[in-house]
Amino acid sequence: MPTPSMEDYLERIYMLIEDKGYARVSDIAEALEVHPSSVTKMVQKLDKSEYLIYEKYRGLVLTPKGKKIGKRLVYRHDLLEDFMKIIGVTNENIYVDVEGIEHHLSWDAIDRIGDLVQYFQEDEKRINELRDVQKRNEEEADSKGHI
């Protein structure tokens, strides 16, 4: 099982390969805002754990195991962003909130959140009803002087 740090790398590597067709150490370092030497160390660790194959100066490729996990991590991230939008979290907070919780949820919790997101997306009326509840709660809090 990959560590949260390994997951961040696998997710980013998977996205780079999907977007550009490849992922270089410099691309990964830039995307994760870390030093290339840190990327090299992690890539070597991921290679040892058989998530990818890394050859110095030649680049890297995800193994089937690495691809599968990378795809699932991207799905988890996107799902949590959708969930945050549905429940009304402001756009400027969504990315930070998702990064803060994504490694701390079980896959069972992710599946249940997926069910909830699907439930709301299947009928726009449900989202509107949720917004009405949120608006009432805000008005009630304002009238009581709560922040």
mmCIF file of N, CA and C in Angstrom:
data_model
loop_
_atom_site.group_PDB
_atom_site.id
_atom_site.type_symbol
_atom_site.label_atom_id
_atom_site.label_comp_id
_atom_site.label_asym_id
_atom_site.label_seq_id
_atom_site.Cartn_x
_atom_site.Cartn_y
_atom_site.Cartn_z
ATOM 1 N N MET A 1 0.849 -1.189 0.000
ATOM 2 C CA MET A 1 0.000 0.000 0.000
ATOM 3 C C MET A 1 0.889 1.245 0.000
ATOM 4 N N PRO A 2 0.668 2.163 -0.935
ATOM 5 C CA PRO A 2 1.506 3.355 -0.982
ATOM 6 C C PRO A 2 1.212 4.315 0.176
ATOM 7 N N THR A 3 2.246 5.050 0.588
ATOM 8 C CA THR A 3 2.089 6.083 1.614
ATOM 9 C C THR A 3 1.377 7.287 0.988
ATOM 10 N N PRO A 4 0.870 8.224 1.811
ATOM 11 C CA PRO A 4 0.257 9.430 1.233
ATOM 12 C C PRO A 4 1.195 10.183 0.282
ATOM 13 N N SER A 5 2.457 10.245 0.621
ATOM 14 C CA SER A 5 3.419 10.924 -0.247
ATOM 15 C C SER A 5 3.573 10.174 -1.569
ATOM 16 N N MET A 6 3.656 8.857 -1.496
ATOM 17 C CA MET A 6 3.738 8.051 -2.714
ATOM 18 C C MET A 6 2.485 8.253 -3.559
ATOM 19 N N GLU A 7 1.339 8.328 -2.901
ATOM 20 C CA GLU A 7 0.083 8.552 -3.621
ATOM 21 C C GLU A 7 0.114 9.879 -4.371
ATOM 22 N N ASP A 8 0.624 10.939 -3.725
ATOM 23 C CA ASP A 8 0.700 12.240 -4.393
ATOM 24 C C ASP A 8 1.542 12.157 -5.668
ATOM 25 N N TYR A 9 2.663 11.461 -5.568
ATOM 26 C CA TYR A 9 3.529 11.302 -6.729
ATOM 27 C C TYR A 9 2.849 10.472 -7.817
ATOM 28 N N LEU A 10 2.268 9.346 -7.432
ATOM 29 C CA LEU A 10 1.603 8.486 -8.419
ATOM 30 C C LEU A 10 0.464 9.219 -9.122
ATOM 31 N N GLU A 11 -0.309 9.965 -8.349
ATOM 32 C CA GLU A 11 -1.422 10.731 -8.927
ATOM 33 C C GLU A 11 -0.890 11.739 -9.948
ATOM 34 N N ARG A 12 0.153 12.473 -9.565
ATOM 35 C CA ARG A 12 0.703 13.507 -10.453
ATOM 36 C C ARG A 12 1.358 12.878 -11.683
ATOM 37 N N ILE A 13 2.107 11.791 -11.495
ATOM 38 C CA ILE A 13 2.753 11.115 -12.622
ATOM 39 C C ILE A 13 1.696 10.593 -13.593
ATOM 40 N N TYR A 14 0.650 9.988 -13.057
ATOM 41 C CA TYR A 14 -0.426 9.475 -13.903
ATOM 42 C C TYR A 14 -1.039 10.621 -14.722
ATOM 43 N N MET A 15 -1.301 11.751 -14.071
ATOM 44 C CA MET A 15 -1.910 12.891 -14.769
ATOM 45 C C MET A 15 -0.979 13.445 -15.847
ATOM 46 N N LEU A 16 0.302 13.560 -15.542
ATOM 47 C CA LEU A 16 1.256 14.058 -16.535
ATOM 48 C C LEU A 16 1.312 13.140 -17.755
ATOM 49 N N ILE A 17 1.355 11.853 -17.513
ATOM 50 C CA ILE A 17 1.411 10.896 -18.626
ATOM 51 C C ILE A 17 0.122 10.959 -19.447
ATOM 52 N N GLU A 18 -1.012 11.088 -18.767
ATOM 53 C CA GLU A 18 -2.290 11.204 -19.489
ATOM 54 C C GLU A 18 -2.327 12.486 -20.325
ATOM 55 N N ASP A 19 -1.826 13.588 -19.760
ATOM 56 C CA ASP A 19 -1.885 14.887 -20.446
ATOM 57 C C ASP A 19 -0.826 15.048 -21.534
ATOM 58 N N LYS A 20 0.409 14.636 -21.232
ATOM 59 C CA LYS A 20 1.530 14.911 -22.129
ATOM 60 C C LYS A 20 2.097 13.671 -22.823
ATOM 61 N N GLY A 21 1.750 12.500 -22.303
ATOM 62 C CA GLY A 21 2.309 11.281 -22.870
ATOM 63 C C GLY A 21 3.579 10.828 -22.171
ATOM 64 N N TYR A 22 4.087 11.643 -21.266
ATOM 65 C CA TYR A 22 5.306 11.312 -20.524
ATOM 66 C C TYR A 22 5.350 12.135 -19.233
ATOM 67 N N ALA A 23 6.236 11.742 -18.335
ATOM 68 C CA ALA A 23 6.457 12.489 -17.093
ATOM 69 C C ALA A 23 7.952 12.487 -16.814
ATOM 70 N N ARG A 24 8.559 13.661 -16.889
ATOM 71 C CA ARG A 24 9.984 13.791 -16.571
ATOM 72 C C ARG A 24 10.119 14.225 -15.115
ATOM 73 N N VAL A 25 11.288 13.966 -14.547
ATOM 74 C CA VAL A 25 11.563 14.372 -13.162
ATOM 75 C C VAL A 25 11.301 15.866 -12.999
ATOM 76 N N SER A 26 11.741 16.673 -13.957
ATOM 77 C CA SER A 26 11.557 18.128 -13.856
ATOM 78 C C SER A 26 10.077 18.509 -13.877
ATOM 79 N N ASP A 27 9.273 17.799 -14.689
ATOM 80 C CA ASP A 27 7.821 18.071 -14.743
ATOM 81 C C ASP A 27 7.162 17.744 -13.406
ATOM 82 N N ILE A 28 7.553 16.614 -12.829
ATOM 83 C CA ILE A 28 6.977 16.176 -11.554
ATOM 84 C C ILE A 28 7.358 17.164 -10.456
ATOM 85 N N ALA A 29 8.637 17.577 -10.449
ATOM 86 C CA ALA A 29 9.117 18.525 -9.438
ATOM 87 C C ALA A 29 8.348 19.833 -9.520
ATOM 88 N N GLU A 30 8.142 20.320 -10.730
ATOM 89 C CA GLU A 30 7.410 21.572 -10.924
ATOM 90 C C GLU A 30 5.955 21.429 -10.469
ATOM 91 N N ALA A 31 5.323 20.339 -10.849
ATOM 92 C CA ALA A 31 3.911 20.124 -10.519
ATOM 93 C C ALA A 31 3.690 19.988 -9.012
ATOM 94 N N LEU A 32 4.630 19.349 -8.325
ATOM 95 C CA LEU A 32 4.474 19.122 -6.881
ATOM 96 C C LEU A 32 5.203 20.175 -6.039
ATOM 97 N N GLU A 33 5.888 21.089 -6.727
ATOM 98 C CA GLU A 33 6.636 22.161 -6.049
ATOM 99 C C GLU A 33 7.657 21.599 -5.064
ATOM 100 N N VAL A 34 8.458 20.645 -5.553
ATOM 101 C CA VAL A 34 9.533 20.043 -4.764
ATOM 102 C C VAL A 34 10.819 20.054 -5.608
ATOM 103 N N HIS A 35 11.949 19.780 -4.965
ATOM 104 C CA HIS A 35 13.229 19.743 -5.661
ATOM 105 C C HIS A 35 13.334 18.478 -6.512
ATOM 106 N N PRO A 36 13.976 18.587 -7.660
ATOM 107 C CA PRO A 36 14.171 17.400 -8.502
ATOM 108 C C PRO A 36 14.840 16.242 -7.755
ATOM 109 N N SER A 37 15.746 16.543 -6.827
ATOM 110 C CA SER A 37 16.403 15.462 -6.077
ATOM 111 C C SER A 37 15.397 14.686 -5.237
ATOM 112 N N SER A 38 14.374 15.385 -4.709
ATOM 113 C CA SER A 38 13.307 14.704 -3.953
ATOM 114 C C SER A 38 12.512 13.794 -4.867
ATOM 115 N N VAL A 39 12.246 14.274 -6.076
ATOM 116 C CA VAL A 39 11.502 13.471 -7.049
ATOM 117 C C VAL A 39 12.296 12.216 -7.396
ATOM 118 N N THR A 40 13.585 12.380 -7.635
ATOM 119 C CA THR A 40 14.423 11.226 -7.986
ATOM 120 C C THR A 40 14.379 10.174 -6.885
ATOM 121 N N LYS A 41 14.488 10.598 -5.634
ATOM 122 C CA LYS A 41 14.428 9.648 -4.508
ATOM 123 C C LYS A 41 13.089 8.918 -4.474
ATOM 124 N N MET A 42 11.997 9.657 -4.640
ATOM 125 C CA MET A 42 10.676 9.036 -4.590
ATOM 126 C C MET A 42 10.462 8.120 -5.792
ATOM 127 N N VAL A 43 10.903 8.543 -6.951
ATOM 128 C CA VAL A 43 10.745 7.717 -8.150
ATOM 129 C C VAL A 43 11.514 6.397 -7.971
ATOM 130 N N GLN A 44 12.674 6.456 -7.357
ATOM 131 C CA GLN A 44 13.434 5.235 -7.086
ATOM 132 C C GLN A 44 12.671 4.330 -6.116
ATOM 133 N N LYS A 45 12.040 4.951 -5.126
ATOM 134 C CA LYS A 45 11.235 4.196 -4.163
ATOM 135 C C LYS A 45 10.028 3.554 -4.864
ATOM 136 N N LEU A 46 9.385 4.309 -5.750
ATOM 137 C CA LEU A 46 8.233 3.791 -6.495
ATOM 138 C C LEU A 46 8.660 2.675 -7.452
ATOM 139 N N ASP A 47 9.852 2.796 -7.990
ATOM 140 C CA ASP A 47 10.392 1.747 -8.856
ATOM 141 C C ASP A 47 10.617 0.471 -8.043
ATOM 142 N N LYS A 48 11.205 0.629 -6.875
ATOM 143 C CA LYS A 48 11.470 -0.516 -6.001
ATOM 144 C C LYS A 48 10.164 -1.205 -5.578
ATOM 145 N N SER A 49 9.094 -0.415 -5.412
ATOM 146 C CA SER A 49 7.785 -0.949 -5.016
ATOM 147 C C SER A 49 6.961 -1.417 -6.218
ATOM 148 N N GLU A 50 7.567 -1.356 -7.397
ATOM 149 C CA GLU A 50 6.961 -1.844 -8.645
ATOM 150 C C GLU A 50 5.725 -1.072 -9.102
ATOM 151 N N TYR A 51 5.693 0.229 -8.771
ATOM 152 C CA TYR A 51 4.628 1.096 -9.287
ATOM 153 C C TYR A 51 5.036 1.698 -10.629
ATOM 154 N N LEU A 52 6.343 1.779 -10.861
ATOM 155 C CA LEU A 52 6.834 2.301 -12.122
ATOM 156 C C LEU A 52 8.208 1.706 -12.410
ATOM 157 N N ILE A 53 8.654 1.948 -13.633
ATOM 158 C CA ILE A 53 9.995 1.527 -14.037
ATOM 159 C C ILE A 53 10.750 2.802 -14.365
ATOM 160 N N TYR A 54 11.864 2.992 -13.677
ATOM 161 C CA TYR A 54 12.662 4.212 -13.833
ATOM 162 C C TYR A 54 14.068 3.863 -14.280
ATOM 163 N N GLU A 55 14.497 4.512 -15.351
ATOM 164 C CA GLU A 55 15.871 4.373 -15.813
ATOM 165 C C GLU A 55 16.474 5.768 -15.843
ATOM 166 N N LYS A 56 17.556 5.935 -15.103
ATOM 167 C CA LYS A 56 18.212 7.233 -15.018
ATOM 168 C C LYS A 56 18.502 7.777 -16.420
ATOM 169 N N TYR A 57 18.158 9.031 -16.622
ATOM 170 C CA TYR A 57 18.341 9.753 -17.893
ATOM 171 C C TYR A 57 17.438 9.251 -19.024
ATOM 172 N N ARG A 58 16.602 8.260 -18.764
ATOM 173 C CA ARG A 58 15.745 7.738 -19.828
ATOM 174 C C ARG A 58 14.277 7.999 -19.547
ATOM 175 N N GLY A 59 13.943 8.283 -18.313
ATOM 176 C CA GLY A 59 12.555 8.544 -17.982
ATOM 177 C C GLY A 59 11.916 7.413 -17.205
ATOM 178 N N LEU A 60 10.592 7.442 -17.170
ATOM 179 C CA LEU A 60 9.874 6.436 -16.393
ATOM 180 C C LEU A 60 8.567 6.074 -17.076
ATOM 181 N N VAL A 61 8.109 4.878 -16.760
ATOM 182 C CA VAL A 61 6.791 4.432 -17.215
ATOM 183 C C VAL A 61 6.100 3.768 -16.035
ATOM 184 N N LEU A 62 4.811 3.960 -15.944
ATOM 185 C CA LEU A 62 4.035 3.309 -14.895
ATOM 186 C C LEU A 62 3.851 1.834 -15.241
ATOM 187 N N THR A 63 3.928 0.991 -14.246
ATOM 188 C CA THR A 63 3.607 -0.422 -14.425
ATOM 189 C C THR A 63 2.082 -0.536 -14.441
ATOM 190 N N PRO A 64 1.521 -1.672 -14.825
ATOM 191 C CA PRO A 64 0.059 -1.822 -14.739
ATOM 192 C C PRO A 64 -0.463 -1.527 -13.329
ATOM 193 N N LYS A 65 0.271 -1.977 -12.311
ATOM 194 C CA LYS A 65 -0.099 -1.699 -10.923
ATOM 195 C C LYS A 65 -0.088 -0.186 -10.656
ATOM 196 N N GLY A 66 0.942 0.512 -11.140
ATOM 197 C CA GLY A 66 1.040 1.960 -10.956
ATOM 198 C C GLY A 66 -0.052 2.711 -11.687
ATOM 199 N N LYS A 67 -0.375 2.260 -12.907
ATOM 200 C CA LYS A 67 -1.456 2.882 -13.688
ATOM 201 C C LYS A 67 -2.793 2.738 -12.976
ATOM 202 N N LYS A 68 -3.046 1.529 -12.494
ATOM 203 C CA LYS A 68 -4.317 1.262 -11.816
ATOM 204 C C LYS A 68 -4.477 2.166 -10.594
ATOM 205 N N ILE A 69 -3.445 2.249 -9.783
ATOM 206 C CA ILE A 69 -3.517 3.085 -8.587
ATOM 207 C C ILE A 69 -3.587 4.563 -8.963
ATOM 208 N N GLY A 70 -2.772 4.980 -9.943
ATOM 209 C CA GLY A 70 -2.800 6.375 -10.384
ATOM 210 C C GLY A 70 -4.180 6.792 -10.848
ATOM 211 N N LYS A 71 -4.810 5.945 -11.644
ATOM 212 C CA LYS A 71 -6.155 6.236 -12.147
ATOM 213 C C LYS A 71 -7.151 6.351 -10.992
ATOM 214 N N ARG A 72 -7.035 5.444 -10.031
ATOM 215 C CA ARG A 72 -7.947 5.464 -8.883
ATOM 216 C C ARG A 72 -7.719 6.708 -8.013
ATOM 217 N N LEU A 73 -6.474 7.145 -7.889
ATOM 218 C CA LEU A 73 -6.170 8.342 -7.097
ATOM 219 C C LEU A 73 -6.712 9.600 -7.766
ATOM 220 N N VAL A 74 -6.604 9.669 -9.087
ATOM 221 C CA VAL A 74 -7.165 10.808 -9.821
ATOM 222 C C VAL A 74 -8.685 10.806 -9.680
ATOM 223 N N TYR A 75 -9.296 9.630 -9.785
ATOM 224 C CA TYR A 75 -10.746 9.507 -9.579
ATOM 225 C C TYR A 75 -11.131 10.014 -8.186
ATOM 226 N N ARG A 76 -10.388 9.585 -7.164
ATOM 227 C CA ARG A 76 -10.682 10.002 -5.788
ATOM 228 C C ARG A 76 -10.615 11.512 -5.669
ATOM 229 N N HIS A 77 -9.556 12.106 -6.212
ATOM 230 C CA HIS A 77 -9.395 13.561 -6.128
ATOM 231 C C HIS A 77 -10.548 14.285 -6.831
ATOM 232 N N ASP A 78 -10.852 13.869 -8.052
ATOM 233 C CA ASP A 78 -11.935 14.505 -8.813
ATOM 234 C C ASP A 78 -13.284 14.331 -8.112
ATOM 235 N N LEU A 79 -13.530 13.152 -7.578
ATOM 236 C CA LEU A 79 -14.776 12.883 -6.861
ATOM 237 C C LEU A 79 -14.910 13.808 -5.651
ATOM 238 N N LEU A 80 -13.831 13.953 -4.900
ATOM 239 C CA LEU A 80 -13.884 14.817 -3.717
ATOM 240 C C LEU A 80 -14.077 16.280 -4.099
ATOM 241 N N GLU A 81 -13.507 16.702 -5.224
ATOM 242 C CA GLU A 81 -13.756 18.066 -5.704
ATOM 243 C C GLU A 81 -15.240 18.232 -6.056
ATOM 244 N N ASP A 82 -15.808 17.246 -6.754
ATOM 245 C CA ASP A 82 -17.248 17.298 -7.088
ATOM 246 C C ASP A 82 -18.090 17.367 -5.814
ATOM 247 N N PHE A 83 -17.738 16.559 -4.829
ATOM 248 C CA PHE A 83 -18.450 16.531 -3.550
ATOM 249 C C PHE A 83 -18.400 17.914 -2.882
ATOM 250 N N MET A 84 -17.216 18.499 -2.852
ATOM 251 C CA MET A 84 -17.060 19.825 -2.225
ATOM 252 C C MET A 84 -17.920 20.874 -2.932
ATOM 253 N N LYS A 85 -17.960 20.807 -4.256
ATOM 254 C CA LYS A 85 -18.786 21.755 -5.015
ATOM 255 C C LYS A 85 -20.257 21.561 -4.675
ATOM 256 N N ILE A 86 -20.696 20.302 -4.634
ATOM 257 C CA ILE A 86 -22.104 20.007 -4.345
ATOM 258 C C ILE A 86 -22.507 20.527 -2.968
ATOM 259 N N ILE A 87 -21.645 20.333 -1.978
ATOM 260 C CA ILE A 87 -22.023 20.764 -0.626
ATOM 261 C C ILE A 87 -21.793 22.255 -0.399
ATOM 262 N N GLY A 88 -21.299 22.954 -1.434
ATOM 263 C CA GLY A 88 -21.241 24.404 -1.368
ATOM 264 C C GLY A 88 -19.943 25.007 -0.855
ATOM 265 N N VAL A 89 -18.854 24.233 -0.851
ATOM 266 C CA VAL A 89 -17.558 24.784 -0.449
ATOM 267 C C VAL A 89 -17.116 25.761 -1.535
ATOM 268 N N THR A 90 -16.583 26.905 -1.129
ATOM 269 C CA THR A 90 -16.159 27.915 -2.107
ATOM 270 C C THR A 90 -14.971 27.404 -2.918
ATOM 271 N N ASN A 91 -14.912 27.841 -4.177
ATOM 272 C CA ASN A 91 -13.873 27.365 -5.100
ATOM 273 C C ASN A 91 -12.467 27.568 -4.565
ATOM 274 N N GLU A 92 -12.222 28.694 -3.877
ATOM 275 C CA GLU A 92 -10.864 28.949 -3.399
ATOM 276 C C GLU A 92 -10.444 27.991 -2.284
ATOM 277 N N ASN A 93 -11.389 27.300 -1.668
ATOM 278 C CA ASN A 93 -11.060 26.350 -0.596
ATOM 279 C C ASN A 93 -11.030 24.896 -1.056
ATOM 280 N N ILE A 94 -11.624 24.604 -2.195
ATOM 281 C CA ILE A 94 -11.808 23.212 -2.606
ATOM 282 C C ILE A 94 -10.494 22.445 -2.712
ATOM 283 N N TYR A 95 -9.519 22.970 -3.453
ATOM 284 C CA TYR A 95 -8.277 22.221 -3.682
ATOM 285 C C TYR A 95 -7.568 21.916 -2.365
ATOM 286 N N VAL A 96 -7.434 22.921 -1.520
ATOM 287 C CA VAL A 96 -6.740 22.743 -0.235
ATOM 288 C C VAL A 96 -7.492 21.747 0.644
ATOM 289 N N ASP A 97 -8.818 21.844 0.661
ATOM 290 C CA ASP A 97 -9.614 20.917 1.467
ATOM 291 C C ASP A 97 -9.465 19.477 0.972
ATOM 292 N N VAL A 98 -9.527 19.296 -0.342
ATOM 293 C CA VAL A 98 -9.383 17.951 -0.900
ATOM 294 C C VAL A 98 -7.999 17.396 -0.579
ATOM 295 N N GLU A 99 -6.963 18.205 -0.768
ATOM 296 C CA GLU A 99 -5.603 17.754 -0.454
ATOM 297 C C GLU A 99 -5.492 17.380 1.028
ATOM 298 N N GLY A 100 -6.237 18.085 1.867
ATOM 299 C CA GLY A 100 -6.176 17.830 3.302
ATOM 300 C C GLY A 100 -6.862 16.552 3.745
ATOM 301 N N ILE A 101 -7.875 16.115 3.001
ATOM 302 C CA ILE A 101 -8.637 14.942 3.468
ATOM 303 C C ILE A 101 -8.451 13.681 2.639
ATOM 304 N N GLU A 102 -7.982 13.815 1.395
ATOM 305 C CA GLU A 102 -8.030 12.658 0.493
ATOM 306 C C GLU A 102 -7.251 11.444 0.994
ATOM 307 N N HIS A 103 -6.184 11.655 1.739
ATOM 308 C CA HIS A 103 -5.383 10.518 2.217
ATOM 309 C C HIS A 103 -5.925 9.916 3.503
ATOM 310 N N HIS A 104 -6.928 10.557 4.079
ATOM 311 C CA HIS A 104 -7.426 10.129 5.388
ATOM 312 C C HIS A 104 -8.770 9.424 5.320
ATOM 313 N N LEU A 105 -9.267 9.207 4.120
ATOM 314 C CA LEU A 105 -10.556 8.539 3.952
ATOM 315 C C LEU A 105 -10.340 7.120 3.450
ATOM 316 N N SER A 106 -11.123 6.202 3.965
ATOM 317 C CA SER A 106 -11.055 4.825 3.474
ATOM 318 C C SER A 106 -11.695 4.772 2.084
ATOM 319 N N TRP A 107 -11.389 3.709 1.358
ATOM 320 C CA TRP A 107 -12.022 3.548 0.052
ATOM 321 C C TRP A 107 -13.520 3.290 0.216
ATOM 322 N N ASP A 108 -13.918 2.747 1.346
ATOM 323 C CA ASP A 108 -15.340 2.584 1.635
ATOM 324 C C ASP A 108 -16.007 3.962 1.720
ATOM 325 N N ALA A 109 -15.365 4.893 2.432
ATOM 326 C CA ALA A 109 -15.908 6.256 2.528
ATOM 327 C C ALA A 109 -15.945 6.920 1.154
ATOM 328 N N ILE A 110 -14.906 6.710 0.352
ATOM 329 C CA ILE A 110 -14.876 7.278 -1.003
ATOM 330 C C ILE A 110 -16.034 6.727 -1.830
ATOM 331 N N ASP A 111 -16.286 5.427 -1.727
ATOM 332 C CA ASP A 111 -17.408 4.830 -2.467
ATOM 333 C C ASP A 111 -18.740 5.414 -2.025
ATOM 334 N N ARG A 112 -18.917 5.654 -0.725
ATOM 335 C CA ARG A 112 -20.170 6.219 -0.225
ATOM 336 C C ARG A 112 -20.319 7.678 -0.685
ATOM 337 N N ILE A 113 -19.220 8.423 -0.689
ATOM 338 C CA ILE A 113 -19.259 9.793 -1.204
ATOM 339 C C ILE A 113 -19.613 9.758 -2.686
ATOM 340 N N GLY A 114 -19.091 8.776 -3.402
ATOM 341 C CA GLY A 114 -19.437 8.608 -4.816
ATOM 342 C C GLY A 114 -20.930 8.393 -5.003
ATOM 343 N N ASP A 115 -21.524 7.598 -4.117
ATOM 344 C CA ASP A 115 -22.977 7.375 -4.171
ATOM 345 C C ASP A 115 -23.726 8.685 -3.956
ATOM 346 N N LEU A 116 -23.268 9.460 -2.984
ATOM 347 C CA LEU A 116 -23.924 10.733 -2.662
ATOM 348 C C LEU A 116 -23.799 11.729 -3.812
ATOM 349 N N VAL A 117 -22.611 11.815 -4.392
ATOM 350 C CA VAL A 117 -22.400 12.710 -5.537
ATOM 351 C C VAL A 117 -23.327 12.291 -6.682
ATOM 352 N N GLN A 118 -23.396 10.997 -6.946
ATOM 353 C CA GLN A 118 -24.271 10.498 -8.003
ATOM 354 C C GLN A 118 -25.729 10.859 -7.704
ATOM 355 N N TYR A 119 -26.150 10.687 -6.456
ATOM 356 C CA TYR A 119 -27.519 10.997 -6.044
ATOM 357 C C TYR A 119 -27.864 12.457 -6.367
ATOM 358 N N PHE A 120 -26.965 13.360 -6.038
ATOM 359 C CA PHE A 120 -27.237 14.774 -6.301
ATOM 360 C C PHE A 120 -27.147 15.107 -7.787
ATOM 361 N N GLN A 121 -26.193 14.505 -8.491
ATOM 362 C CA GLN A 121 -26.023 14.815 -9.911
ATOM 363 C C GLN A 121 -27.147 14.261 -10.776
ATOM 364 N N GLU A 122 -27.823 13.217 -10.315
ATOM 365 C CA GLU A 122 -28.909 12.628 -11.097
ATOM 366 C C GLU A 122 -30.150 13.515 -11.142
ATOM 367 N N ASP A 123 -30.261 14.459 -10.210
ATOM 368 C CA ASP A 123 -31.450 15.312 -10.168
ATOM 369 C C ASP A 123 -31.068 16.685 -9.624
ATOM 370 N N GLU A 124 -30.999 17.647 -10.509
ATOM 371 C CA GLU A 124 -30.616 19.028 -10.167
ATOM 372 C C GLU A 124 -31.490 19.591 -9.042
ATOM 373 N N LYS A 125 -32.735 19.122 -8.972
ATOM 374 C CA LYS A 125 -33.658 19.581 -7.930
ATOM 375 C C LYS A 125 -33.086 19.314 -6.532
ATOM 376 N N ARG A 126 -32.407 18.206 -6.388
ATOM 377 C CA ARG A 126 -31.822 17.847 -5.084
ATOM 378 C C ARG A 126 -30.767 18.864 -4.655
ATOM 379 N N ILE A 127 -29.948 19.290 -5.611
ATOM 380 C CA ILE A 127 -28.927 20.305 -5.296
ATOM 381 C C ILE A 127 -29.611 21.611 -4.906
ATOM 382 N N ASN A 128 -30.660 21.971 -5.628
ATOM 383 C CA ASN A 128 -31.391 23.202 -5.302
ATOM 384 C C ASN A 128 -32.025 23.124 -3.912
ATOM 385 N N GLU A 129 -32.543 21.966 -3.553
ATOM 386 C CA GLU A 129 -33.113 21.791 -2.211
ATOM 387 C C GLU A 129 -32.026 21.925 -1.139
ATOM 388 N N LEU A 130 -30.843 21.385 -1.409
ATOM 389 C CA LEU A 130 -29.724 21.528 -0.479
ATOM 390 C C LEU A 130 -29.354 23.007 -0.331
ATOM 391 N N ARG A 131 -29.311 23.745 -1.431
ATOM 392 C CA ARG A 131 -28.997 25.181 -1.377
ATOM 393 C C ARG A 131 -30.038 25.924 -0.536
ATOM 394 N N ASP A 132 -31.309 25.533 -0.655
ATOM 395 C CA ASP A 132 -32.359 26.157 0.158
ATOM 396 C C ASP A 132 -32.111 25.913 1.647
ATOM 397 N N VAL A 133 -31.759 24.692 2.001
ATOM 398 C CA VAL A 133 -31.455 24.369 3.406
ATOM 399 C C VAL A 133 -30.266 25.205 3.878
ATOM 400 N N GLN A 134 -29.234 25.298 3.058
ATOM 401 C CA GLN A 134 -28.048 26.071 3.434
ATOM 402 C C GLN A 134 -28.394 27.554 3.617
ATOM 403 N N LYS A 135 -29.211 28.065 2.723
ATOM 404 C CA LYS A 135 -29.607 29.476 2.805
ATOM 405 C C LYS A 135 -30.400 29.731 4.087
ATOM 406 N N ARG A 136 -31.337 28.840 4.409
ATOM 407 C CA ARG A 136 -32.116 28.985 5.649
ATOM 408 C C ARG A 136 -31.207 28.948 6.871
ATOM 409 N N ASN A 137 -30.252 28.021 6.869
ATOM 410 C CA ASN A 137 -29.331 27.908 8.001
ATOM 411 C C ASN A 137 -28.468 29.159 8.153
ATOM 412 N N GLU A 138 -28.020 29.732 7.029
ATOM 413 C CA GLU A 138 -27.234 30.968 7.078
ATOM 414 C C GLU A 138 -28.069 32.122 7.604
ATOM 415 N N GLU A 139 -29.318 32.220 7.123
ATOM 416 C CA GLU A 139 -30.198 33.300 7.582
ATOM 417 C C GLU A 139 -30.485 33.172 9.068
ATOM 418 N N GLU A 140 -30.691 31.941 9.507
ATOM 419 C CA GLU A 140 -30.947 31.691 10.930
ATOM 420 C C GLU A 140 -29.736 32.060 11.771
ATOM 421 N N ALA A 141 -28.554 31.684 11.300
ATOM 422 C CA ALA A 141 -27.325 32.015 12.024
ATOM 423 C C ALA A 141 -27.121 33.521 12.062
ATOM 424 N N ASP A 142 -27.399 34.205 10.935
ATOM 425 C CA ASP A 142 -27.261 35.667 10.895
ATOM 426 C C ASP A 142 -28.227 36.339 11.865
ATOM 427 N N SER A 143 -29.460 35.824 11.925
ATOM 428 C CA SER A 143 -30.457 36.454 12.792
ATOM 429 C C SER A 143 -30.122 36.254 14.279
ATOM 430 N N LYS A 144 -29.357 35.207 14.580
ATOM 431 C CA LYS A 144 -28.953 34.953 15.968
ATOM 432 C C LYS A 144 -27.602 35.594 16.279
ATOM 433 N N GLY A 145 -27.008 36.226 15.266
ATOM 434 C CA GLY A 145 -25.723 36.881 15.486
ATOM 435 C C GLY A 145 -24.533 35.942 15.458
ATOM 436 N N HIS A 146 -24.733 34.732 14.952
ATOM 437 C CA HIS A 146 -23.605 33.797 14.814
ATOM 438 C C HIS A 146 -22.819 34.116 13.578
ATOM 439 N N ILE A 147 -21.560 33.793 13.625
ATOM 440 C CA ILE A 147 -20.707 34.055 12.473
ATOM 441 C C ILE A 147 -20.712 32.873 11.544
#
